[in-house]
PDB file of C-alpha atoms and ligand atoms in Angstrom:
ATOM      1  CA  UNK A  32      -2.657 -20.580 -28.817  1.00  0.00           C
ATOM      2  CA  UNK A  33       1.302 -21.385 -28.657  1.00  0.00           C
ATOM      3  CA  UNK A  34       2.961 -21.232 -25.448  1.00  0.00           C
ATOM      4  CA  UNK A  35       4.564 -18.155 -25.949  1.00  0.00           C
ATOM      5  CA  UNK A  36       1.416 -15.803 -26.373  1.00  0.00           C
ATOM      6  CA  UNK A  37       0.177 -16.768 -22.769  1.00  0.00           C
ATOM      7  CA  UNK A  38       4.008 -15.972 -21.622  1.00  0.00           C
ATOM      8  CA  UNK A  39       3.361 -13.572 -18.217  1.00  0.00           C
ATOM      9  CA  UNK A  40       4.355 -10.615 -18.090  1.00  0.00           C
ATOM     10  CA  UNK A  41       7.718  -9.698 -17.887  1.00  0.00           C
ATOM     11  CA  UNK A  42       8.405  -8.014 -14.881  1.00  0.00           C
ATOM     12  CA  UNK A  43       8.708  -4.224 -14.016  1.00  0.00           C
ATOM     13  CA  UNK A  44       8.515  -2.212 -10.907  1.00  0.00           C
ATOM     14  CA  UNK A  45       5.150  -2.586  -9.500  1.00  0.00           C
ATOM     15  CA  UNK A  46       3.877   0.838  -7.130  1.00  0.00           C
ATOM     16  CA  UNK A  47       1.808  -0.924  -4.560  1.00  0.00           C
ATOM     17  CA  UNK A  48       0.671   2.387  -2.965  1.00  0.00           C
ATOM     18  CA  UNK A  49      -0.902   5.243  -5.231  1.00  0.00           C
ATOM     19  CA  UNK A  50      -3.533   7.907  -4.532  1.00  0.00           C
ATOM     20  CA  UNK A  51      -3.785   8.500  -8.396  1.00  0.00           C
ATOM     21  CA  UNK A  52      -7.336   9.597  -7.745  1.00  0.00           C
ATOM     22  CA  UNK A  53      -6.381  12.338  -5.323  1.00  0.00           C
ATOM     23  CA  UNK A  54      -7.207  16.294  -6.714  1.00  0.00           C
ATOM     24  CA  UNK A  55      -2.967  16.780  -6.780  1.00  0.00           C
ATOM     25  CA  UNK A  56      -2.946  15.066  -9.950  1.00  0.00           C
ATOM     26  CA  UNK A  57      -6.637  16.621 -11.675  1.00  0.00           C
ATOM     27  CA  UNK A  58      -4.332  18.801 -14.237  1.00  0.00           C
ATOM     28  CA  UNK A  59      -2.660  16.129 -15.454  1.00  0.00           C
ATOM     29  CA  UNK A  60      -3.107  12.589 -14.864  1.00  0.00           C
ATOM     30  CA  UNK A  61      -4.005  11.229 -17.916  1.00  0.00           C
ATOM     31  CA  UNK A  62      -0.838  12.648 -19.253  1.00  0.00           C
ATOM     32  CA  UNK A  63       1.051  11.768 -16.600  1.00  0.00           C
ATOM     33  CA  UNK A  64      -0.520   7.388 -16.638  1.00  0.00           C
ATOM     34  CA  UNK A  65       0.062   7.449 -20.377  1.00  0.00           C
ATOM     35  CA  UNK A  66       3.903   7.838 -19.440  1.00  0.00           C
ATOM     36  CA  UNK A  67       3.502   5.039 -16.992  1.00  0.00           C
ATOM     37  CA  UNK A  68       4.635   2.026 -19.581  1.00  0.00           C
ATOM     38  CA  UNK A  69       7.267   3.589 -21.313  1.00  0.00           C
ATOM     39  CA  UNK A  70       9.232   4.128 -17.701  1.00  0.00           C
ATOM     40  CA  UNK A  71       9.212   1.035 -16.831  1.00  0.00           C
ATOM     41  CA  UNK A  72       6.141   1.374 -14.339  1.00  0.00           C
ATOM     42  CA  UNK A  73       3.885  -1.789 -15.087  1.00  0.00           C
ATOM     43  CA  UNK A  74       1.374  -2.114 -12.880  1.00  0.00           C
ATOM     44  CA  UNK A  75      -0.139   0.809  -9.923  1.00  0.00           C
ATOM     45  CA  UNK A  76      -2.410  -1.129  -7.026  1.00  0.00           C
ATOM     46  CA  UNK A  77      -4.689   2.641  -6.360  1.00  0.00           C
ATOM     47  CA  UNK A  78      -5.484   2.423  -2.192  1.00  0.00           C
ATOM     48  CA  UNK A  79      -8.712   3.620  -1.164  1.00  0.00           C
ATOM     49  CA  UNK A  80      -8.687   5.959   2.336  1.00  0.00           C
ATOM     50  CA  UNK A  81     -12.470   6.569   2.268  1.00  0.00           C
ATOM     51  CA  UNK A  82     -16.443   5.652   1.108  1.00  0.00           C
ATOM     52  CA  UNK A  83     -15.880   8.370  -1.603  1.00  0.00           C
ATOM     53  CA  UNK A  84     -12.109   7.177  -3.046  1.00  0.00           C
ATOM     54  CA  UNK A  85     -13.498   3.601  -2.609  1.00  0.00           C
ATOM     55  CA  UNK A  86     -15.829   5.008  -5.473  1.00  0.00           C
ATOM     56  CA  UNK A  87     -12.803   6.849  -7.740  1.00  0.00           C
ATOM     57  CA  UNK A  88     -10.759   4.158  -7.052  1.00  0.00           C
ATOM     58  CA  UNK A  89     -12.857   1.856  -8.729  1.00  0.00           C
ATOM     59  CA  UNK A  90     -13.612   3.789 -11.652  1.00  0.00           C
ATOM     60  CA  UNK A  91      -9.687   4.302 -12.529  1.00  0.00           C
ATOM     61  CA  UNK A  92      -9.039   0.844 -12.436  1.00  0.00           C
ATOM     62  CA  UNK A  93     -11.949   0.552 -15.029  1.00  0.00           C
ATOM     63  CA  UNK A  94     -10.303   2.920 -16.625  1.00  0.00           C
ATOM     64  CA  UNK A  95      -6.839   1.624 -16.950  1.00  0.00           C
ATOM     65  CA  UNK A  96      -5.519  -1.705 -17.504  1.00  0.00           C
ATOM     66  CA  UNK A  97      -2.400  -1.837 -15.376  1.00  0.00           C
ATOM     67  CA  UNK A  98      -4.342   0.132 -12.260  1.00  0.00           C
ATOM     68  CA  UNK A  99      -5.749  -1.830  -9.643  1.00  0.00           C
ATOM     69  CA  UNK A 100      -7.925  -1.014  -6.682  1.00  0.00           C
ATOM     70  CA  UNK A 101      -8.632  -1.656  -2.793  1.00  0.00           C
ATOM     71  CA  UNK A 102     -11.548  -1.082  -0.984  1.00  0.00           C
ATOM     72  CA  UNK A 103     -11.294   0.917   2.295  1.00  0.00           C
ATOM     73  CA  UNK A 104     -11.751   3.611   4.816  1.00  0.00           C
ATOM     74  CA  UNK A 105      -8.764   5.382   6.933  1.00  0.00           C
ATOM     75  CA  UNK A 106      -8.338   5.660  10.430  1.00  0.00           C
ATOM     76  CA  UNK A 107      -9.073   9.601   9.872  1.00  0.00           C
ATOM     77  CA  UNK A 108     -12.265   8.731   7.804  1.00  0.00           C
ATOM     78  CA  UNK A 109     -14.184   5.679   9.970  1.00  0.00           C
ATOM     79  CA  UNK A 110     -16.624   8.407  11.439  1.00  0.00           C
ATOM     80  CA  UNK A 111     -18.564   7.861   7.888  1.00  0.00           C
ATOM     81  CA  UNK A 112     -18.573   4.087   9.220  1.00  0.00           C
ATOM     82  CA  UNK A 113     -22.112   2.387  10.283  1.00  0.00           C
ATOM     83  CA  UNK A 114     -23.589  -0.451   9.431  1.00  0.00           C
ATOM     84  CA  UNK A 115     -25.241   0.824   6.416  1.00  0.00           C
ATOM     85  CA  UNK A 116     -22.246   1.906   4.819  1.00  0.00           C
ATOM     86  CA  UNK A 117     -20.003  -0.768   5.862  1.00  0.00           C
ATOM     87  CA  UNK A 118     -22.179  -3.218   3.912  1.00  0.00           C
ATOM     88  CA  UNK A 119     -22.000  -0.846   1.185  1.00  0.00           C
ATOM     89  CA  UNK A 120     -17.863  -1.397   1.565  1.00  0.00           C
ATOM     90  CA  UNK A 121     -18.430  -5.225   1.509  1.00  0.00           C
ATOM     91  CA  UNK A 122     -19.931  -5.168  -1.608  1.00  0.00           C
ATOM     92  CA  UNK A 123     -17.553  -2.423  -3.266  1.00  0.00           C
ATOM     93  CA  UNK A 124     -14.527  -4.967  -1.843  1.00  0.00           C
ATOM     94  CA  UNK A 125     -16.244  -7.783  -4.053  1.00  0.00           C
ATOM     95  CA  UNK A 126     -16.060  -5.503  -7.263  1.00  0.00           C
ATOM     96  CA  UNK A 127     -13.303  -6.475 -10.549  1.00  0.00           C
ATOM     97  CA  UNK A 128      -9.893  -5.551  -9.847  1.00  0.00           C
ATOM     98  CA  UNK A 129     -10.449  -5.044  -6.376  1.00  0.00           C
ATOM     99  CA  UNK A 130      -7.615  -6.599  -4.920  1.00  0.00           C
ATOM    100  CA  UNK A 131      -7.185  -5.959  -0.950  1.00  0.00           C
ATOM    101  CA  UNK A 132      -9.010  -3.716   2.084  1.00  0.00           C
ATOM    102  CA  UNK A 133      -7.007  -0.888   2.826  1.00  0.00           C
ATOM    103  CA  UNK A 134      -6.228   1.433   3.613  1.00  0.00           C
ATOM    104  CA  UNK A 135      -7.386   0.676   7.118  1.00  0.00           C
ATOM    105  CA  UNK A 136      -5.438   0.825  10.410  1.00  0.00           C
ATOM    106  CA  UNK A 137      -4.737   3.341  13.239  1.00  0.00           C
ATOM    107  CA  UNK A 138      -3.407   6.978  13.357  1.00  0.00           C
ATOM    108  CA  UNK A 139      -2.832   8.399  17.003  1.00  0.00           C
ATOM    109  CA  UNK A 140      -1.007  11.287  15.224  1.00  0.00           C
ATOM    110  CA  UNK A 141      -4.129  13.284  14.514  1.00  0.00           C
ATOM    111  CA  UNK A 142      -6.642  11.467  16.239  1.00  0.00           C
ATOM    112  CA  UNK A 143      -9.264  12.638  14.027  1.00  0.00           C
ATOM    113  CA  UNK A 144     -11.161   9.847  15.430  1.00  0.00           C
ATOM    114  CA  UNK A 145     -11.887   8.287  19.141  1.00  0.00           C
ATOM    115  CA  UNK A 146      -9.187   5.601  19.542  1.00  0.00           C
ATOM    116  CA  UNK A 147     -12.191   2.818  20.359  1.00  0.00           C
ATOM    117  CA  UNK A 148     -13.700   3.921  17.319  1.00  0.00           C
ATOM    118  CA  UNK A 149     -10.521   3.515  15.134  1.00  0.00           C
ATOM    119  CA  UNK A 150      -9.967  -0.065  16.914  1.00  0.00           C
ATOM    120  CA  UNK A 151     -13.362  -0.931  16.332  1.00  0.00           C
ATOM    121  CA  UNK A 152     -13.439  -0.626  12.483  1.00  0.00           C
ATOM    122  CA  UNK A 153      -9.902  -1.735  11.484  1.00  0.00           C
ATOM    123  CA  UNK A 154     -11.047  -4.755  13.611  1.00  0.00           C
ATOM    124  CA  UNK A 155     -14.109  -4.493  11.234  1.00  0.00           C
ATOM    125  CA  UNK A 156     -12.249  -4.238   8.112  1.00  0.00           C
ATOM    126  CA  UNK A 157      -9.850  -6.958   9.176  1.00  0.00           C
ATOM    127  CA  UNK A 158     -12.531  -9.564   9.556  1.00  0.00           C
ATOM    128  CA  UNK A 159     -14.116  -8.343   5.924  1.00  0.00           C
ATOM    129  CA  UNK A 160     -10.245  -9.126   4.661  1.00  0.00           C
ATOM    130  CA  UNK A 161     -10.331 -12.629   6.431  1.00  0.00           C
ATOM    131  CA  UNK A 162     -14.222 -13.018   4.780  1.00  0.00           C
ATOM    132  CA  UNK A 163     -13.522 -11.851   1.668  1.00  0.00           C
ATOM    133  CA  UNK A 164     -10.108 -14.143   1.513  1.00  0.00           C
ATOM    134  CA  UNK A 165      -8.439 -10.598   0.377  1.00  0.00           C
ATOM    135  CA  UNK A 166      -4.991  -9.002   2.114  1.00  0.00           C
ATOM    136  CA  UNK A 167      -4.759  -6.162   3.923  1.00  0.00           C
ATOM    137  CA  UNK A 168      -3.196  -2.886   3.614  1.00  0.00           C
ATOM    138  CA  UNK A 169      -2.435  -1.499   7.076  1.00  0.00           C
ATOM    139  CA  UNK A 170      -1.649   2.644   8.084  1.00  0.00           C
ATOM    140  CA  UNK A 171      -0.158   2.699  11.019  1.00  0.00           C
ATOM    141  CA  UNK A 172       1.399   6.088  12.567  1.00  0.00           C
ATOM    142  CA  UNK A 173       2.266   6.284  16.484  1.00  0.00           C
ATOM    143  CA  UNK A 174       0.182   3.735  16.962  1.00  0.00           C
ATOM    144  CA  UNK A 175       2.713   0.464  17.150  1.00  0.00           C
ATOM    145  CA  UNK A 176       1.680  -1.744  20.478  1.00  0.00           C
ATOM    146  CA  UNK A 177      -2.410  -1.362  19.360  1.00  0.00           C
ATOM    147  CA  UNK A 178      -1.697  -2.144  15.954  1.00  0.00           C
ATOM    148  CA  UNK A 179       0.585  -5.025  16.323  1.00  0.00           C
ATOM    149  CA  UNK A 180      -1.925  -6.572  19.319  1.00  0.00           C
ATOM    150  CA  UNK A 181      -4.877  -6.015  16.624  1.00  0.00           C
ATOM    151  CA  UNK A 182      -2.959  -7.931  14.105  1.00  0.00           C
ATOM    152  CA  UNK A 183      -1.721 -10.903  16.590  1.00  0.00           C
ATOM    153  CA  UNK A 184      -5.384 -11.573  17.328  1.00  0.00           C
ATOM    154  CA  UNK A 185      -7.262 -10.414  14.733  1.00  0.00           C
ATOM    155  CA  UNK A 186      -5.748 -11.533  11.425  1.00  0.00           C
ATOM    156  CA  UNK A 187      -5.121 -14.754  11.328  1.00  0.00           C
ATOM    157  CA  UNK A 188      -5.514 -16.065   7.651  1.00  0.00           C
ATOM    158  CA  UNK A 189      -4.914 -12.259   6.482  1.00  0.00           C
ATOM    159  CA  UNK A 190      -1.881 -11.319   4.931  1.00  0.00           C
ATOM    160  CA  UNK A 191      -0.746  -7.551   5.732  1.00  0.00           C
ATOM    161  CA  UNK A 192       1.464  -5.101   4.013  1.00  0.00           C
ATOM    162  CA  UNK A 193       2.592  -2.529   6.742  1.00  0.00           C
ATOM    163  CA  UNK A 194       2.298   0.050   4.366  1.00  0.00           C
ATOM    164  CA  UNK A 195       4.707   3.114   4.768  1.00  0.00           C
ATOM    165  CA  UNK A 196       6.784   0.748   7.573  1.00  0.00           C
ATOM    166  CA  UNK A 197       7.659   3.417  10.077  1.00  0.00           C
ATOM    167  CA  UNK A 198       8.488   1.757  13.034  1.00  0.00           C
ATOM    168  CA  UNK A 199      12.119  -0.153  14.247  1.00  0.00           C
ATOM    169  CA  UNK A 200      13.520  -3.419  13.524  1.00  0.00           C
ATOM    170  CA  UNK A 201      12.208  -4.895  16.181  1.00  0.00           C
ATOM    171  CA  UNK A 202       8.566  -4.610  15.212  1.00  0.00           C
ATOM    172  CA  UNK A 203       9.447  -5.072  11.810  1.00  0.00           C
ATOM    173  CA  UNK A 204      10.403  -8.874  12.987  1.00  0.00           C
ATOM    174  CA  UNK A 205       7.230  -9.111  14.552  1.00  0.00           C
ATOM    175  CA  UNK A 206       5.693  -8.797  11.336  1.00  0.00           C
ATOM    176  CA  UNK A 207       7.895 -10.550   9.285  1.00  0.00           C
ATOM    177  CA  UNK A 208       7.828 -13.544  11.643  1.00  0.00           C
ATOM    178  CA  UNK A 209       3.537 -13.686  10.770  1.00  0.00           C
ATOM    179  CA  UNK A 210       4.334 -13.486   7.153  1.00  0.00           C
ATOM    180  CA  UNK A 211       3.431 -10.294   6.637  1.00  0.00           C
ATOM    181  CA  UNK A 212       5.027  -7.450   4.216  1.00  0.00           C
ATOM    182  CA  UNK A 213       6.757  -4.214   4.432  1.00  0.00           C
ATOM    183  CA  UNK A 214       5.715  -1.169   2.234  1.00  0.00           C
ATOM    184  CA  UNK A 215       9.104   0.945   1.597  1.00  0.00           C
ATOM    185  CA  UNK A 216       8.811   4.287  -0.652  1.00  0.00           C
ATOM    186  CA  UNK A 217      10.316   7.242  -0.866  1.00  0.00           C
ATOM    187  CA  UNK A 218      11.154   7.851   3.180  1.00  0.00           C
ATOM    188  CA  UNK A 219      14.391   5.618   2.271  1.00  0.00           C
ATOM    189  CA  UNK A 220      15.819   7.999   0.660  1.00  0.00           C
ATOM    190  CA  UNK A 221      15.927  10.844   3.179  1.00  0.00           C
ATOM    191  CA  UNK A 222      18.606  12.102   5.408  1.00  0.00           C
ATOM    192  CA  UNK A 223      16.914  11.380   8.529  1.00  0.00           C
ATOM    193  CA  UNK A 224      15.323   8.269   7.255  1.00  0.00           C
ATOM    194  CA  UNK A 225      18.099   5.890   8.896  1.00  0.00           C
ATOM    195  CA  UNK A 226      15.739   3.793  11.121  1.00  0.00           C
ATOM    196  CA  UNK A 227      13.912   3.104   7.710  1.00  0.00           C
ATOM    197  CA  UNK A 228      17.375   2.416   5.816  1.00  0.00           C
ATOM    198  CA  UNK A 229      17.798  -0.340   9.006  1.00  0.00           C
ATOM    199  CA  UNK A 230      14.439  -1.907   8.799  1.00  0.00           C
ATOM    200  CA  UNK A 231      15.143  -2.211   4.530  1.00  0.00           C
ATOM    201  CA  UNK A 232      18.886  -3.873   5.563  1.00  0.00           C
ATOM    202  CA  UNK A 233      17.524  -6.241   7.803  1.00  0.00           C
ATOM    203  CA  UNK A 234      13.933  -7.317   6.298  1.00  0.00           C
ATOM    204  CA  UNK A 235      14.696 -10.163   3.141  1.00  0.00           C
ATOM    205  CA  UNK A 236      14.200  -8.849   0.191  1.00  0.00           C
ATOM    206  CA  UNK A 237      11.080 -11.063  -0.613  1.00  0.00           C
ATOM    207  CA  UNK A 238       8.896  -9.412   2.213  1.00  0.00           C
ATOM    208  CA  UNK A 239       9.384  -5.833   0.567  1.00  0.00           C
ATOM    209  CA  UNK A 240       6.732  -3.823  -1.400  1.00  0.00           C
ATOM    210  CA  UNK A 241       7.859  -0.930  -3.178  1.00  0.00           C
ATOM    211  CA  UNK A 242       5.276   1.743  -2.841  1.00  0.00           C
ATOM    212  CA  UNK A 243       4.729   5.634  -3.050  1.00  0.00           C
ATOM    213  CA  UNK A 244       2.166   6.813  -1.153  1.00  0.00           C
ATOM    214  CA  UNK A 245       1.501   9.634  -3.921  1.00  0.00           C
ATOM    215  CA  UNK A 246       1.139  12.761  -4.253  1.00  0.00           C
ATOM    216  CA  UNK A 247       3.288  12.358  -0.843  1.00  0.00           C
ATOM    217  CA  UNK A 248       6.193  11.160   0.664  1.00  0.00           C
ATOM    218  CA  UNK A 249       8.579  12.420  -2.726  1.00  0.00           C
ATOM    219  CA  UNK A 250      12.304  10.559  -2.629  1.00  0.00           C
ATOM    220  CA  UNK A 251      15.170  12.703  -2.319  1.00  0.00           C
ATOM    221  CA  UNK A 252      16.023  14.851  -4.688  1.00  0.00           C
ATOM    222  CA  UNK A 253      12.715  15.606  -4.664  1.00  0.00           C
ATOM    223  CA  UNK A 254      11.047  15.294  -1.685  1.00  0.00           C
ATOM    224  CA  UNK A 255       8.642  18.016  -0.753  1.00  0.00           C
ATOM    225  CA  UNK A 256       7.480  18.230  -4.482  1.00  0.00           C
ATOM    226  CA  UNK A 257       4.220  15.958  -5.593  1.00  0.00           C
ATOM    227  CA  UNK A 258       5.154  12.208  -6.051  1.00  0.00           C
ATOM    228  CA  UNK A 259       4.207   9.850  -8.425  1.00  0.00           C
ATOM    229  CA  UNK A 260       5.388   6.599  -9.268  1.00  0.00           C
ATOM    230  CA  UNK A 261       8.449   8.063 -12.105  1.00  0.00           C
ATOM    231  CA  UNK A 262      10.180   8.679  -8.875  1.00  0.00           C
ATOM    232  CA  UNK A 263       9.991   4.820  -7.881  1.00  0.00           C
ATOM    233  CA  UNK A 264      13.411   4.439 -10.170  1.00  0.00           C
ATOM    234  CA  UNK A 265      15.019   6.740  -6.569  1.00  0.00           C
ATOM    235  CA  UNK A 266      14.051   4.335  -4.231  1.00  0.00           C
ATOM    236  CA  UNK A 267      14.714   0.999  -6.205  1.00  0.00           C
ATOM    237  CA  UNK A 268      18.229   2.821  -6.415  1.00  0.00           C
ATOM    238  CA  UNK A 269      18.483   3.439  -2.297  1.00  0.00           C
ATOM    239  CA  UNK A 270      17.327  -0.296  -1.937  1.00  0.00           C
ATOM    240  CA  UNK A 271      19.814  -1.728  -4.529  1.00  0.00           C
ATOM    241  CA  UNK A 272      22.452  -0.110  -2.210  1.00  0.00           C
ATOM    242  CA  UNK A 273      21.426  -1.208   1.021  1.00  0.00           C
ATOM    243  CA  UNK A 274      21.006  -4.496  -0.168  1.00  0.00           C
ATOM    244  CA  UNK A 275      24.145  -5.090  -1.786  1.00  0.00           C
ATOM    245  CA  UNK A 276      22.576  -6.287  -5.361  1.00  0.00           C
ATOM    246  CA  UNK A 277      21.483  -5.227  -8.702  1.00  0.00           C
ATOM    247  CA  UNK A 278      18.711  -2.655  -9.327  1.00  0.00           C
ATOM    248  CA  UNK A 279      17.378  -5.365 -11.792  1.00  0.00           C
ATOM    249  CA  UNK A 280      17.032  -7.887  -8.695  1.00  0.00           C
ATOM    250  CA  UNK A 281      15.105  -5.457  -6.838  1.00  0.00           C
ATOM    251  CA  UNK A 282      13.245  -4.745  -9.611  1.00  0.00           C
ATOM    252  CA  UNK A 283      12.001  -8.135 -10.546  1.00  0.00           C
ATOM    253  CA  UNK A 284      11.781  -9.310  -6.332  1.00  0.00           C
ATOM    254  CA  UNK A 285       9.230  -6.655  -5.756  1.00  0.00           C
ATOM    255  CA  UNK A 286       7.774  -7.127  -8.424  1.00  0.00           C
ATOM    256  CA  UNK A 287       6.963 -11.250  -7.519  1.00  0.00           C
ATOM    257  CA  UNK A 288       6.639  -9.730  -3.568  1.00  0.00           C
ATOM    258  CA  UNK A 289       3.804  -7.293  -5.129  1.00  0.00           C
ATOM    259  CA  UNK A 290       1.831 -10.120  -7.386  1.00  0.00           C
ATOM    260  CA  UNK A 291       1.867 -12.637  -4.576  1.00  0.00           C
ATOM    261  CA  UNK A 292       0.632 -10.166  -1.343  1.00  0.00           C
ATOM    262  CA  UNK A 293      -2.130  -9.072  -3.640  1.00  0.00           C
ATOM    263  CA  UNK A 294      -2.659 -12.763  -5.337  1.00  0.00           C
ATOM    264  CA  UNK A 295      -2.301 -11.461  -8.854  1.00  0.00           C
ATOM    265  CA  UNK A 296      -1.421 -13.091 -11.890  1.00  0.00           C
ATOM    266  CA  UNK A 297       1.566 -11.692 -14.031  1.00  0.00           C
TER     267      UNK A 297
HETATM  268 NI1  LIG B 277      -1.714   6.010   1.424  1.00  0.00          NI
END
């Protein structure tokens, strides 16, 4: 083989964030991957939320060579948690193309589940990261001083993308100072998204994963509408502003961000 047939990839904007597996897309997603290459999307990471999207997570990675996997279960979703089927998870993390835990973390904005039960499995899933040698990708919604302590003492040697960054500055440098990541989608681009637009100004552009969270969270123009990662183009655009460079940079910085929080080769 010559040099230039084991050239990497060249890069293109990498959605760290997808729920390609969830029913919103059942009418059309094969359609709707084919078109993924020809816009420029090159590779998906697909985050798990549950035992059962663990499972369908899996099998569209299989499926597709630029989709990747995590292994996970949700704040909302740790009540199907016990030992049984968190052994189950350990081996399901192990499996090819799984690339992180997640999407694990904390949600006191439903409180589907008991706070010491959320604590007690994202601690769980945090330690399977730091066993497994895999990152994390953390949900966290009105739930900033547990998730940050949980973090400062229980993921050391875990790299973390705060996935869907929601919170101000200030916690954002408590993040960034650990070496973690920021996950920025399609929030950026709304009107009353300018706590977001602050954390994106302030945060270097190599801690910054572009993600988006589909079916939801939709950029502006079309937010409220189902997402999917065609819309990624939006945010690059609302980043590439704030940032004061080329859409290009962003572009190819995310894409390098992306393949070194998840430890992937071009
Ligand atoms: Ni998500």
């Amino acid at each position: 083989m010559t040099e230039e047939t084991i050239q990497a990839a060249e890069p293109g904007i990498f959605d760290t964030h997808a729920h390609y597996d969830d029913e919103a897309f059942d009418c059309d997603r094969e359609d709707l991957l084919a078109e993924m290459e020809s816009a420029g999307i090159k590779r998906i990471v697909n985050v798990s939320s549950s035992l059962e999207t663990t499972r369908s997570t899996a099998r569209l990675a299989a499926r597709y060579p630029f989709v990747y996997g995590t292994a996970g279960v949700h704040p909302d979703e740790v009540g199907e948690l016990d030992e049984e089927t968190f052994a189950w998870l350990e081996q399901r993390a192990q499996g090819e193309k799984i690339v992180a835990i997640g999407e694990i973390g904390l949600d006191y904005h439903w409180n589907v589940e008991e706070k010491d039960t959320q604590k007690k499995w994202f601690v769980r899933q945090l330690q399977l990261a730091r066993k497994l040698s895999l990152p994390a990708v953390i949900h966290s919604r009105e739930a900033a001083q547990d998730t940050l302590e949980i973090i400062k003492s229980e993921a050391e040697g875990v790299t973390c993308d705060l996935h869907c960054f929601s919170y101000g500055v200030e916690l954002a440098r408590e993040y960034l100072n650990r070496g973690h990541y920021l996950g920025i989608g399609g929030v950026i681009t709304f009107k009353n998204g300018k706590k977001l637009k602050e954390v994106a100004s302030y945060a270097p552009l190599d801690r910054i994963l572009l993600e988006t969270d589909c079916p939801y969270l939709a950029p502006e123009p079309n937010r409220g509408k189902r997402n999917s990662s065609l819309n990624l183009p939006l945010v690059v655009e609302e980043l590439a502003r704030l940032k004061g460079v080329s859409r290009e940079r962003v572009i190819e910085a995310t894409w390098e961000n992306a393949l070194c929080f998840y430890g992937m080769d071009a």
